Amino acid sequence: MIPDLRKIFHNKNICLTIGDFNAKHHSWNPGRIQTFQGRKIYEFARTFGLDLITPTTPTRYPTNTIHFPSTIDFGISKGLTNSNVTVKNELSSDHDPLLFQINLQNFISPQNNYCKFTNWLKFQNIVKEIIPGNPTIASKEEIEITVKNFTETIRSAIDQSSVGKLITHSPPGANQKHHS
């Protein structure tokens, strides 16, 4: 999920994503267990200066009584202010719908920018070691598996050969006004 969130928020000054993240964290799910995905989303939002728009009441009420209500539906935003969410108890689903109110008058500049620097020689060496050339493919299923493995290998090689840097300041002269 984090790679998908990176793609969504990358190089965007203003952005909003909303959904069922199926993730729990004590900051939006007080008194409940945290999940691995919840910790990852929370750290991702903190690292990149994103806002978590989470309701104060649960969004999911499980049908099995051994499970507790939880908040797994919420929003993540960048560059928006005064956003809030309300849970609407209007459907017969185990998930309640959410109503987001977004103030379109007061955009703010993002607090942070994240840049990834890739060592392409290292990337090439990793890919060369892992991908054995042209594999023999005998069926449609093998094509799907091979494409999936290839994609995962490329993503993994990029992650292994890249270093991320958080830039918390504007480039020199970026805030100066230009006069003609």
CSV table of N, CA and C in Angstrom, one decimal:
chain,number,residue,atom,x,y,z
A,1,MET,N,0.8,-1.2,0.0
A,1,MET,CA,0.0,0.0,0.0
A,1,MET,C,0.9,1.3,0.0
A,2,ILE,N,2.0,1.3,0.7
A,2,ILE,CA,2.8,2.5,0.8
A,2,ILE,C,3.3,2.8,-0.6
A,3,PRO,N,3.8,1.9,-1.4
A,3,PRO,CA,4.2,2.3,-2.7
A,3,PRO,C,3.1,3.0,-3.5
A,4,ASP,N,1.9,2.5,-3.4
A,4,ASP,CA,0.8,3.2,-4.1
A,4,ASP,C,0.5,4.6,-3.5
A,5,LEU,N,0.6,4.8,-2.2
A,5,LEU,CA,0.5,6.1,-1.6
A,5,LEU,C,1.6,7.0,-2.1
A,6,ARG,N,2.8,6.5,-2.2
A,6,ARG,CA,3.9,7.3,-2.8
A,6,ARG,C,3.6,7.8,-4.1
A,7,LYS,N,3.1,6.9,-5.0
A,7,LYS,CA,2.7,7.3,-6.4
A,7,LYS,C,1.6,8.4,-6.3
A,8,ILE,N,0.6,8.2,-5.5
A,8,ILE,CA,-0.5,9.2,-5.4
A,8,ILE,C,0.0,10.6,-5.0
A,9,PHE,N,0.9,10.7,-4.0
A,9,PHE,CA,1.2,11.9,-3.4
A,9,PHE,C,2.5,12.5,-4.0
A,10,HIS,N,3.3,11.8,-4.8
A,10,HIS,CA,4.5,12.2,-5.4
A,10,HIS,C,4.4,13.5,-6.2
A,11,ASN,N,5.1,14.5,-5.9
A,11,ASN,CA,5.2,15.7,-6.7
A,11,ASN,C,3.8,16.4,-6.8
A,12,LYS,N,3.0,16.3,-5.9
A,12,LYS,CA,1.7,17.0,-5.9
A,12,LYS,C,1.6,17.9,-4.7
A,13,ASN,N,1.3,19.1,-5.0
A,13,ASN,CA,1.2,20.1,-3.9
A,13,ASN,C,-0.1,19.9,-3.1
A,14,ILE,N,-1.2,19.6,-3.8
A,14,ILE,CA,-2.5,19.4,-3.2
A,14,ILE,C,-3.0,18.0,-3.6
A,15,CYS,N,-3.4,17.2,-2.7
A,15,CYS,CA,-3.9,15.9,-3.0
A,15,CYS,C,-4.7,15.3,-1.9
A,16,LEU,N,-5.7,14.5,-2.2
A,16,LEU,CA,-6.5,13.8,-1.2
A,16,LEU,C,-6.8,12.4,-1.7
A,17,THR,N,-6.7,11.5,-0.8
A,17,THR,CA,-7.1,10.1,-1.1
A,17,THR,C,-8.0,9.6,0.1
A,18,ILE,N,-9.0,8.9,-0.3
A,18,ILE,CA,-10.0,8.5,0.7
A,18,ILE,C,-10.3,7.0,0.4
A,19,GLY,N,-10.5,6.2,1.5
A,19,GLY,CA,-10.9,4.9,1.3
A,19,GLY,C,-10.8,4.0,2.5
A,20,ASP,N,-11.1,2.7,2.2
A,20,ASP,CA,-11.0,1.7,3.3
A,20,ASP,C,-9.5,1.2,3.2
A,21,PHE,N,-8.7,1.7,4.2
A,21,PHE,CA,-7.3,1.3,4.2
A,21,PHE,C,-7.1,0.0,5.0
A,22,ASN,N,-8.1,-0.5,5.6
A,22,ASN,CA,-8.0,-1.7,6.4
A,22,ASN,C,-6.8,-1.7,7.3
A,23,ALA,N,-6.6,-0.5,7.9
A,23,ALA,CA,-5.4,-0.3,8.8
A,23,ALA,C,-5.8,0.4,10.1
A,24,LYS,N,-5.2,-0.1,11.2
A,24,LYS,CA,-5.5,0.4,12.5
A,24,LYS,C,-4.3,1.0,13.1
A,25,HIS,N,-4.4,2.2,13.8
A,25,HIS,CA,-3.3,2.8,14.5
A,25,HIS,C,-4.0,3.5,15.7
A,26,HIS,N,-3.3,3.5,16.9
A,26,HIS,CA,-3.9,4.0,18.1
A,26,HIS,C,-4.2,5.5,17.9
A,27,SER,N,-3.6,6.2,17.0
A,27,SER,CA,-3.9,7.7,16.8
A,27,SER,C,-5.3,7.9,16.3
A,28,TRP,N,-5.8,6.9,15.5
A,28,TRP,CA,-7.2,7.1,15.0
A,28,TRP,C,-8.1,5.9,15.5
A,29,ASN,N,-7.5,5.0,16.2
A,29,ASN,CA,-8.3,3.9,16.7
A,29,ASN,C,-8.0,3.7,18.2
A,30,PRO,N,-8.3,4.7,19.0
A,30,PRO,CA,-7.9,4.6,20.4
A,30,PRO,C,-8.3,3.4,21.2
A,31,GLY,N,-7.4,2.8,21.9
A,31,GLY,CA,-7.7,1.6,22.7
A,31,GLY,C,-7.8,0.3,21.9
A,32,ARG,N,-7.5,0.4,20.7
A,32,ARG,CA,-7.6,-0.9,19.9
A,32,ARG,C,-6.2,-1.2,19.4
A,33,ILE,N,-6.1,-2.5,18.9
A,33,ILE,CA,-4.8,-2.9,18.5
A,33,ILE,C,-4.4,-2.2,17.2
A,34,GLN,N,-3.0,-2.1,17.0
A,34,GLN,CA,-2.5,-1.5,15.8
A,34,GLN,C,-2.2,-2.6,14.9
A,35,THR,N,-2.3,-2.3,13.6
A,35,THR,CA,-1.8,-3.3,12.6
A,35,THR,C,-0.5,-2.8,12.0
A,36,PHE,N,0.2,-3.7,11.3
A,36,PHE,CA,1.4,-3.3,10.6
A,36,PHE,C,1.1,-2.2,9.6
A,37,GLN,N,0.0,-2.4,8.8
A,37,GLN,CA,-0.3,-1.4,7.8
A,37,GLN,C,-0.7,-0.1,8.4
A,38,GLY,N,-1.3,-0.1,9.6
A,38,GLY,CA,-1.6,1.2,10.3
A,38,GLY,C,-0.4,1.9,10.7
A,39,ARG,N,0.6,1.2,11.2
A,39,ARG,CA,1.9,1.8,11.6
A,39,ARG,C,2.6,2.4,10.4
A,40,LYS,N,2.6,1.6,9.3
A,40,LYS,CA,3.2,2.1,8.1
A,40,LYS,C,2.6,3.4,7.5
A,41,ILE,N,1.3,3.4,7.5
A,41,ILE,CA,0.5,4.6,7.0
A,41,ILE,C,0.8,5.8,7.9
A,42,TYR,N,0.8,5.6,9.2
A,42,TYR,CA,1.0,6.7,10.2
A,42,TYR,C,2.5,7.2,10.0
A,43,GLU,N,3.5,6.4,9.9
A,43,GLU,CA,4.8,6.8,9.7
A,43,GLU,C,5.0,7.5,8.3
A,44,PHE,N,4.3,7.0,7.3
A,44,PHE,CA,4.4,7.6,6.0
A,44,PHE,C,3.8,9.0,6.0
A,45,ALA,N,2.7,9.2,6.7
A,45,ALA,CA,2.1,10.5,6.8
A,45,ALA,C,3.0,11.5,7.6
A,46,ARG,N,3.6,11.0,8.7
A,46,ARG,CA,4.4,11.8,9.5
A,46,ARG,C,5.7,12.2,8.7
A,47,THR,N,6.3,11.3,8.0
A,47,THR,CA,7.5,11.5,7.2
A,47,THR,C,7.3,12.6,6.1
A,48,PHE,N,6.2,12.5,5.4
A,48,PHE,CA,5.9,13.4,4.3
A,48,PHE,C,5.0,14.5,4.6
A,49,GLY,N,4.7,14.8,5.8
A,49,GLY,CA,4.0,16.0,6.2
A,49,GLY,C,2.5,15.9,5.7
A,50,LEU,N,1.9,14.7,5.7
A,50,LEU,CA,0.6,14.6,5.3
A,50,LEU,C,-0.4,14.6,6.5
A,51,ASP,N,-1.6,14.9,6.2
A,51,ASP,CA,-2.6,15.0,7.3
A,51,ASP,C,-3.5,13.7,7.1
A,52,LEU,N,-3.8,13.1,8.3
A,52,LEU,CA,-4.7,12.0,8.3
A,52,LEU,C,-6.1,12.6,8.8
A,53,ILE,N,-7.1,12.4,7.9
A,53,ILE,CA,-8.4,12.9,8.2
A,53,ILE,C,-9.2,11.7,8.7
A,54,THR,N,-9.3,11.5,10.0
A,54,THR,CA,-9.9,10.4,10.6
A,54,THR,C,-11.1,10.8,11.4
A,55,PRO,N,-12.2,10.0,11.4
A,55,PRO,CA,-13.4,10.3,12.2
A,55,PRO,C,-13.1,9.9,13.7
A,56,THR,N,-13.9,10.5,14.6
A,56,THR,CA,-13.8,10.2,16.0
A,56,THR,C,-14.6,9.0,16.4
A,57,THR,N,-15.4,8.4,15.5
A,57,THR,CA,-16.2,7.2,15.8
A,57,THR,C,-15.9,6.1,14.8
A,58,PRO,N,-16.1,4.9,15.2
A,58,PRO,CA,-15.8,3.8,14.3
A,58,PRO,C,-16.5,3.9,12.9
A,59,THR,N,-15.8,3.3,11.9
A,59,THR,CA,-16.4,3.3,10.6
A,59,THR,C,-16.8,1.9,10.2
A,60,ARG,N,-16.4,0.9,10.9
A,60,ARG,CA,-16.7,-0.5,10.6
A,60,ARG,C,-17.2,-1.2,11.9
A,61,TYR,N,-18.4,-1.9,11.7
A,61,TYR,CA,-19.0,-2.6,12.8
A,61,TYR,C,-19.1,-4.1,12.3
A,62,PRO,N,-18.2,-4.9,12.8
A,62,PRO,CA,-18.2,-6.3,12.3
A,62,PRO,C,-19.4,-7.1,12.7
A,63,THR,N,-19.8,-8.0,11.9
A,63,THR,CA,-20.9,-8.9,12.2
A,63,THR,C,-20.6,-9.9,13.3
A,64,ASN,N,-19.4,-10.3,13.4
A,64,ASN,CA,-18.9,-11.2,14.4
A,64,ASN,C,-18.7,-10.5,15.7
A,65,THR,N,-19.4,-10.9,16.8
A,65,THR,CA,-19.4,-10.2,18.0
A,65,THR,C,-18.1,-10.3,18.8
A,66,ILE,N,-17.2,-11.2,18.4
A,66,ILE,CA,-15.9,-11.3,19.1
A,66,ILE,C,-14.9,-10.2,18.6
A,67,HIS,N,-15.3,-9.5,17.5
A,67,HIS,CA,-14.5,-8.4,17.0
A,67,HIS,C,-15.1,-7.1,17.4
A,68,PHE,N,-14.3,-6.1,17.6
A,68,PHE,CA,-14.7,-4.8,18.0
A,68,PHE,C,-14.9,-3.8,16.9
A,69,PRO,N,-15.7,-2.8,17.0
A,69,PRO,CA,-15.8,-1.8,16.0
A,69,PRO,C,-14.5,-1.1,15.8
A,70,SER,N,-14.2,-0.6,14.6
A,70,SER,CA,-12.9,0.0,14.4
A,70,SER,C,-13.0,1.1,13.3
A,71,THR,N,-11.9,1.9,13.2
A,71,THR,CA,-11.9,2.9,12.2
A,71,THR,C,-10.8,2.5,11.2
A,72,ILE,N,-11.3,2.1,10.1
A,72,ILE,CA,-10.3,1.7,9.0
A,72,ILE,C,-10.6,2.4,7.7
A,73,ASP,N,-11.6,3.3,7.7
A,73,ASP,CA,-12.0,4.1,6.6
A,73,ASP,C,-11.6,5.6,7.0
A,74,PHE,N,-10.8,6.2,6.1
A,74,PHE,CA,-10.4,7.6,6.5
A,74,PHE,C,-9.8,8.2,5.2
A,75,GLY,N,-9.3,9.4,5.4
A,75,GLY,CA,-8.6,10.1,4.3
A,75,GLY,C,-7.2,10.5,4.6
A,76,ILE,N,-6.4,10.8,3.6
A,76,ILE,CA,-5.0,11.3,3.8
A,76,ILE,C,-4.9,12.5,2.8
A,77,SER,N,-4.4,13.6,3.3
A,77,SER,CA,-4.4,14.8,2.5
A,77,SER,C,-3.0,15.5,2.5
A,78,LYS,N,-2.8,16.3,1.5
A,78,LYS,CA,-1.6,17.1,1.4
A,78,LYS,C,-2.0,18.5,0.9
A,79,GLY,N,-1.6,19.5,1.6
A,79,GLY,CA,-1.9,20.9,1.1
A,79,GLY,C,-3.3,21.4,1.3
A,80,LEU,N,-4.1,20.7,2.1
A,80,LEU,CA,-5.4,21.1,2.4
A,80,LEU,C,-5.5,21.5,3.9
A,81,THR,N,-6.4,22.5,4.2
A,81,THR,CA,-6.6,22.9,5.6
A,81,THR,C,-8.0,22.7,6.0
A,82,ASN,N,-8.3,22.7,7.3
A,82,ASN,CA,-9.6,22.7,7.8
A,82,ASN,C,-10.5,21.6,7.2
A,83,SER,N,-9.9,20.4,7.0
A,83,SER,CA,-10.7,19.3,6.5
A,83,SER,C,-11.2,18.5,7.7
A,84,ASN,N,-12.5,18.0,7.5
A,84,ASN,CA,-13.0,17.1,8.6
A,84,ASN,C,-13.9,16.1,8.0
A,85,VAL,N,-14.2,15.0,8.8
A,85,VAL,CA,-15.0,13.9,8.3
A,85,VAL,C,-16.0,13.6,9.4
A,86,THR,N,-17.2,13.2,8.9
A,86,THR,CA,-18.3,12.7,9.8
A,86,THR,C,-18.7,11.4,9.3
A,87,VAL,N,-18.9,10.5,10.2
A,87,VAL,CA,-19.5,9.1,9.9
A,87,VAL,C,-21.0,9.2,9.8
A,88,LYS,N,-21.5,8.7,8.8
A,88,LYS,CA,-23.0,8.7,8.5
A,88,LYS,C,-23.5,7.3,8.7
A,89,ASN,N,-24.4,7.1,9.7
A,89,ASN,CA,-25.0,5.7,9.9
A,89,ASN,C,-26.2,5.6,9.0
A,90,GLU,N,-26.0,5.4,7.7
A,90,GLU,CA,-27.1,5.4,6.8
A,90,GLU,C,-27.2,4.1,5.9
A,91,LEU,N,-26.3,3.2,6.0
A,91,LEU,CA,-26.4,2.0,5.2
A,91,LEU,C,-26.5,0.7,6.0
A,92,SER,N,-26.9,-0.3,5.4
A,92,SER,CA,-27.0,-1.6,6.1
A,92,SER,C,-25.7,-2.4,5.9
A,93,SER,N,-24.6,-1.8,5.6
A,93,SER,CA,-23.3,-2.4,5.4
A,93,SER,C,-22.5,-2.5,6.7
A,94,ASP,N,-21.5,-3.3,6.8
A,94,ASP,CA,-20.7,-3.3,8.0
A,94,ASP,C,-19.7,-2.1,8.0
A,95,HIS,N,-19.7,-1.3,6.9
A,95,HIS,CA,-18.9,-0.1,6.9
A,95,HIS,C,-19.9,1.1,6.8
A,96,ASP,N,-19.7,2.1,7.6
A,96,ASP,CA,-20.6,3.3,7.5
A,96,ASP,C,-19.9,4.2,6.5
A,97,PRO,N,-20.8,4.9,5.7
A,97,PRO,CA,-20.2,5.9,4.8
A,97,PRO,C,-19.7,7.2,5.5
A,98,LEU,N,-18.8,7.8,4.9
A,98,LEU,CA,-18.1,9.0,5.5
A,98,LEU,C,-18.5,10.2,4.6
A,99,LEU,N,-18.6,11.4,5.3
A,99,LEU,CA,-18.9,12.6,4.6
A,99,LEU,C,-17.7,13.5,4.9
A,100,PHE,N,-16.9,13.9,3.9
A,100,PHE,CA,-15.7,14.7,4.0
A,100,PHE,C,-16.1,16.1,3.7
A,101,GLN,N,-15.6,17.1,4.5
A,101,GLN,CA,-15.8,18.5,4.2
A,101,GLN,C,-14.4,19.1,4.0
A,102,ILE,N,-14.2,19.6,2.8
A,102,ILE,CA,-12.9,20.1,2.4
A,102,ILE,C,-13.0,21.6,2.2
A,103,ASN,N,-12.2,22.4,2.8
A,103,ASN,CA,-12.2,23.8,2.6
A,103,ASN,C,-11.3,24.1,1.4
A,104,LEU,N,-12.0,24.6,0.3
A,104,LEU,CA,-11.2,24.9,-0.9
A,104,LEU,C,-10.7,26.3,-1.0
A,105,GLN,N,-10.8,27.0,0.1
A,105,GLN,CA,-10.4,28.4,0.1
A,105,GLN,C,-8.9,28.6,0.6
A,106,ASN,N,-8.5,27.7,1.5
A,106,ASN,CA,-7.2,27.9,2.2
A,106,ASN,C,-6.2,26.7,1.9
A,107,PHE,N,-5.7,26.7,0.7
A,107,PHE,CA,-4.6,25.7,0.5
A,107,PHE,C,-3.4,26.2,1.1
A,108,ILE,N,-2.6,25.2,1.6
A,108,ILE,CA,-1.3,25.5,2.2
A,108,ILE,C,-0.2,24.8,1.4
A,109,SER,N,1.0,25.3,1.4
A,109,SER,CA,2.1,24.6,0.8
A,109,SER,C,2.5,23.4,1.6
A,110,PRO,N,2.8,22.3,1.0
A,110,PRO,CA,3.2,21.1,1.7
A,110,PRO,C,4.5,21.4,2.6
A,111,GLN,N,4.5,20.8,3.7
A,111,GLN,CA,5.6,21.0,4.7
A,111,GLN,C,6.9,20.4,4.2
A,112,ASN,N,6.8,19.3,3.5
A,112,ASN,CA,8.0,18.5,3.1
A,112,ASN,C,7.9,18.1,1.7
A,113,ASN,N,9.1,17.9,1.1
A,113,ASN,CA,9.2,17.2,-0.2
A,113,ASN,C,10.2,16.0,0.0
A,114,TYR,N,9.9,15.0,-0.6
A,114,TYR,CA,10.7,13.8,-0.5
A,114,TYR,C,11.3,13.5,-1.9
A,115,CYS,N,12.6,13.3,-2.0
A,115,CYS,CA,13.2,13.0,-3.3
A,115,CYS,C,13.9,11.7,-3.1
A,116,LYS,N,13.9,10.9,-4.1
A,116,LYS,CA,14.5,9.6,-4.1
A,116,LYS,C,15.7,9.6,-5.1
A,117,PHE,N,16.9,9.3,-4.7
A,117,PHE,CA,18.0,9.2,-5.6
A,117,PHE,C,18.4,7.8,-5.8
A,118,THR,N,18.5,7.4,-7.1
A,118,THR,CA,18.8,6.0,-7.4
A,118,THR,C,20.2,5.9,-8.0
A,119,ASN,N,20.9,4.9,-7.5
A,119,ASN,CA,22.2,4.5,-8.0
A,119,ASN,C,21.9,3.5,-9.1
A,120,TRP,N,21.9,4.0,-10.4
A,120,TRP,CA,21.5,3.1,-11.5
A,120,TRP,C,22.5,2.0,-11.8
A,121,LEU,N,23.7,2.1,-11.5
A,121,LEU,CA,24.7,1.0,-11.7
A,121,LEU,C,24.4,-0.1,-10.7
A,122,LYS,N,24.1,0.3,-9.4
A,122,LYS,CA,23.7,-0.7,-8.4
A,122,LYS,C,22.4,-1.4,-8.9
A,123,PHE,N,21.5,-0.6,-9.4
A,123,PHE,CA,20.2,-1.1,-9.8
A,123,PHE,C,20.4,-2.2,-10.9
A,124,GLN,N,21.3,-1.8,-11.9
A,124,GLN,CA,21.5,-2.8,-13.0
A,124,GLN,C,22.2,-4.1,-12.5
A,125,ASN,N,23.1,-3.9,-11.6
A,125,ASN,CA,23.7,-5.1,-11.0
A,125,ASN,C,22.7,-6.0,-10.3
A,126,ILE,N,21.8,-5.4,-9.5
A,126,ILE,CA,20.8,-6.2,-8.8
A,126,ILE,C,19.9,-6.9,-9.7
A,127,VAL,N,19.4,-6.2,-10.8
A,127,VAL,CA,18.5,-6.8,-11.7
A,127,VAL,C,19.3,-8.0,-12.5
A,128,LYS,N,20.5,-7.7,-12.9
A,128,LYS,CA,21.3,-8.7,-13.6
A,128,LYS,C,21.4,-10.0,-12.8
A,129,GLU,N,21.6,-9.9,-11.5
A,129,GLU,CA,21.8,-11.1,-10.6
A,129,GLU,C,20.5,-11.8,-10.5
A,130,ILE,N,19.4,-11.1,-10.4
A,130,ILE,CA,18.1,-11.7,-10.0
A,130,ILE,C,17.4,-12.3,-11.3
A,131,ILE,N,17.4,-11.6,-12.4
A,131,ILE,CA,16.6,-12.0,-13.6
A,131,ILE,C,17.6,-12.8,-14.5
A,132,PRO,N,17.2,-14.1,-14.7
A,132,PRO,CA,18.1,-15.0,-15.4
A,132,PRO,C,18.1,-14.9,-16.9
A,133,GLY,N,17.6,-13.8,-17.5
A,133,GLY,CA,17.6,-13.7,-19.0
A,133,GLY,C,16.1,-14.0,-19.4
A,134,ASN,N,16.0,-14.7,-20.5
A,134,ASN,CA,14.7,-15.0,-21.1
A,134,ASN,C,14.2,-16.3,-20.5
A,135,PRO,N,13.2,-16.3,-19.7
A,135,PRO,CA,12.6,-17.5,-19.1
A,135,PRO,C,11.8,-18.2,-20.1
A,136,THR,N,11.7,-19.5,-20.0
A,136,THR,CA,10.8,-20.3,-20.9
A,136,THR,C,9.4,-20.2,-20.3
A,137,ILE,N,8.5,-19.8,-21.2
A,137,ILE,CA,7.1,-19.6,-20.8
A,137,ILE,C,6.2,-20.5,-21.6
A,138,ALA,N,5.4,-21.4,-20.9
A,138,ALA,CA,4.6,-22.4,-21.7
A,138,ALA,C,3.1,-22.2,-21.6
A,139,SER,N,2.7,-21.2,-20.8
A,139,SER,CA,1.2,-21.1,-20.7
A,139,SER,C,0.9,-19.6,-20.3
A,140,LYS,N,-0.4,-19.3,-20.4
A,140,LYS,CA,-0.8,-17.9,-20.0
A,140,LYS,C,-0.6,-17.7,-18.6
A,141,GLU,N,-0.8,-18.7,-17.7
A,141,GLU,CA,-0.6,-18.5,-16.3
A,141,GLU,C,0.9,-18.2,-16.0
A,142,GLU,N,1.8,-18.8,-16.7
A,142,GLU,CA,3.2,-18.6,-16.5
A,142,GLU,C,3.6,-17.1,-17.0
A,143,ILE,N,2.9,-16.6,-18.0
A,143,ILE,CA,3.1,-15.2,-18.4
A,143,ILE,C,2.7,-14.3,-17.3
A,144,GLU,N,1.6,-14.5,-16.7
A,144,GLU,CA,1.1,-13.7,-15.6
A,144,GLU,C,2.1,-13.8,-14.4
A,145,ILE,N,2.6,-15.0,-14.1
A,145,ILE,CA,3.5,-15.1,-12.9
A,145,ILE,C,4.8,-14.5,-13.3
A,146,THR,N,5.3,-14.6,-14.5
A,146,THR,CA,6.6,-14.0,-14.9
A,146,THR,C,6.5,-12.5,-14.9
A,147,VAL,N,5.4,-11.9,-15.4
A,147,VAL,CA,5.3,-10.5,-15.4
A,147,VAL,C,5.2,-10.0,-14.0
A,148,LYS,N,4.5,-10.7,-13.1
A,148,LYS,CA,4.4,-10.2,-11.7
A,148,LYS,C,5.8,-10.3,-11.0
A,149,ASN,N,6.5,-11.4,-11.2
A,149,ASN,CA,7.8,-11.5,-10.6
A,149,ASN,C,8.8,-10.5,-11.2
A,150,PHE,N,8.7,-10.2,-12.5
A,150,PHE,CA,9.6,-9.2,-13.1
A,150,PHE,C,9.3,-7.8,-12.5
A,151,THR,N,8.0,-7.5,-12.3
A,151,THR,CA,7.6,-6.2,-11.8
A,151,THR,C,8.1,-6.1,-10.3
A,152,GLU,N,7.9,-7.1,-9.5
A,152,GLU,CA,8.3,-7.1,-8.1
A,152,GLU,C,9.8,-7.0,-8.1
A,153,THR,N,10.5,-7.6,-9.0
A,153,THR,CA,12.0,-7.5,-9.0
A,153,THR,C,12.5,-6.1,-9.3
A,154,ILE,N,11.9,-5.5,-10.2
A,154,ILE,CA,12.2,-4.1,-10.6
A,154,ILE,C,12.0,-3.2,-9.4
A,155,ARG,N,10.8,-3.3,-8.8
A,155,ARG,CA,10.5,-2.4,-7.6
A,155,ARG,C,11.4,-2.7,-6.5
A,156,SER,N,11.7,-3.9,-6.2
A,156,SER,CA,12.7,-4.3,-5.2
A,156,SER,C,14.1,-3.7,-5.5
A,157,ALA,N,14.5,-3.9,-6.7
A,157,ALA,CA,15.8,-3.4,-7.1
A,157,ALA,C,15.9,-1.8,-6.9
A,158,ILE,N,14.8,-1.1,-7.3
A,158,ILE,CA,14.8,0.3,-7.1
A,158,ILE,C,14.9,0.7,-5.7
A,159,ASP,N,14.1,0.0,-4.8
A,159,ASP,CA,14.2,0.2,-3.4
A,159,ASP,C,15.5,0.0,-2.8
A,160,GLN,N,16.2,-1.1,-3.2
A,160,GLN,CA,17.5,-1.5,-2.7
A,160,GLN,C,18.6,-0.5,-3.2
A,161,SER,N,18.4,0.1,-4.3
A,161,SER,CA,19.5,0.9,-4.9
A,161,SER,C,19.2,2.4,-4.8
A,162,SER,N,18.2,2.8,-4.0
A,162,SER,CA,17.8,4.2,-3.9
A,162,SER,C,17.9,4.6,-2.4
A,163,VAL,N,18.1,5.9,-2.3
A,163,VAL,CA,18.2,6.6,-1.0
A,163,VAL,C,17.2,7.7,-1.1
A,164,GLY,N,16.3,7.8,-0.1
A,164,GLY,CA,15.4,8.9,0.0
A,164,GLY,C,15.9,10.0,0.9
A,165,LYS,N,15.5,11.2,0.5
A,165,LYS,CA,15.9,12.4,1.3
A,165,LYS,C,14.7,13.3,1.4
A,166,LEU,N,14.5,13.7,2.6
A,166,LEU,CA,13.4,14.6,3.0
A,166,LEU,C,14.0,16.1,2.9
A,167,ILE,N,13.3,16.9,2.0
A,167,ILE,CA,13.8,18.3,1.8
A,167,ILE,C,12.8,19.2,2.5
A,168,THR,N,13.2,19.9,3.6
A,168,THR,CA,12.2,20.7,4.3
A,168,THR,C,12.4,22.1,4.1
A,169,HIS,N,13.1,22.5,3.1
A,169,HIS,CA,13.3,24.0,2.8
A,169,HIS,C,13.2,24.2,1.3
A,170,SER,N,12.9,25.4,1.0
A,170,SER,CA,12.8,25.8,-0.5
A,170,SER,C,14.2,26.0,-1.0
A,171,PRO,N,14.3,25.8,-2.3
A,171,PRO,CA,15.6,26.1,-2.9
A,171,PRO,C,16.0,27.5,-2.8
A,172,PRO,N,17.3,27.9,-2.8
A,172,PRO,CA,17.7,29.3,-2.7
A,172,PRO,C,17.0,30.2,-3.7
A,173,GLY,N,16.4,31.3,-3.3
A,173,GLY,CA,15.8,32.2,-4.2
A,173,GLY,C,14.3,31.9,-4.6
A,174,ALA,N,13.8,30.7,-4.1
A,174,ALA,CA,12.5,30.3,-4.5
A,174,ALA,C,11.4,31.2,-4.0
A,175,ASN,N,11.7,31.8,-2.9
A,175,ASN,CA,10.7,32.7,-2.2
A,175,ASN,C,10.8,34.2,-2.6
A,176,GLN,N,11.8,34.5,-3.4
A,176,GLN,CA,12.0,35.9,-3.8
A,176,GLN,C,11.0,36.3,-4.9
A,177,LYS,N,10.5,37.5,-4.9
A,177,LYS,CA,9.6,38.0,-5.9
A,177,LYS,C,10.5,38.5,-7.1
A,178,HIS,N,10.0,38.2,-8.3
A,178,HIS,CA,10.7,38.7,-9.5
A,178,HIS,C,10.0,39.9,-10.0
A,179,HIS,N,10.7,40.9,-10.3
A,179,HIS,CA,10.2,42.2,-10.9
A,179,HIS,C,10.6,42.3,-12.3
A,180,SER,N,9.7,42.7,-13.1
A,180,SER,CA,10.0,42.9,-14.6
A,180,SER,C,10.2,44.4,-14.9
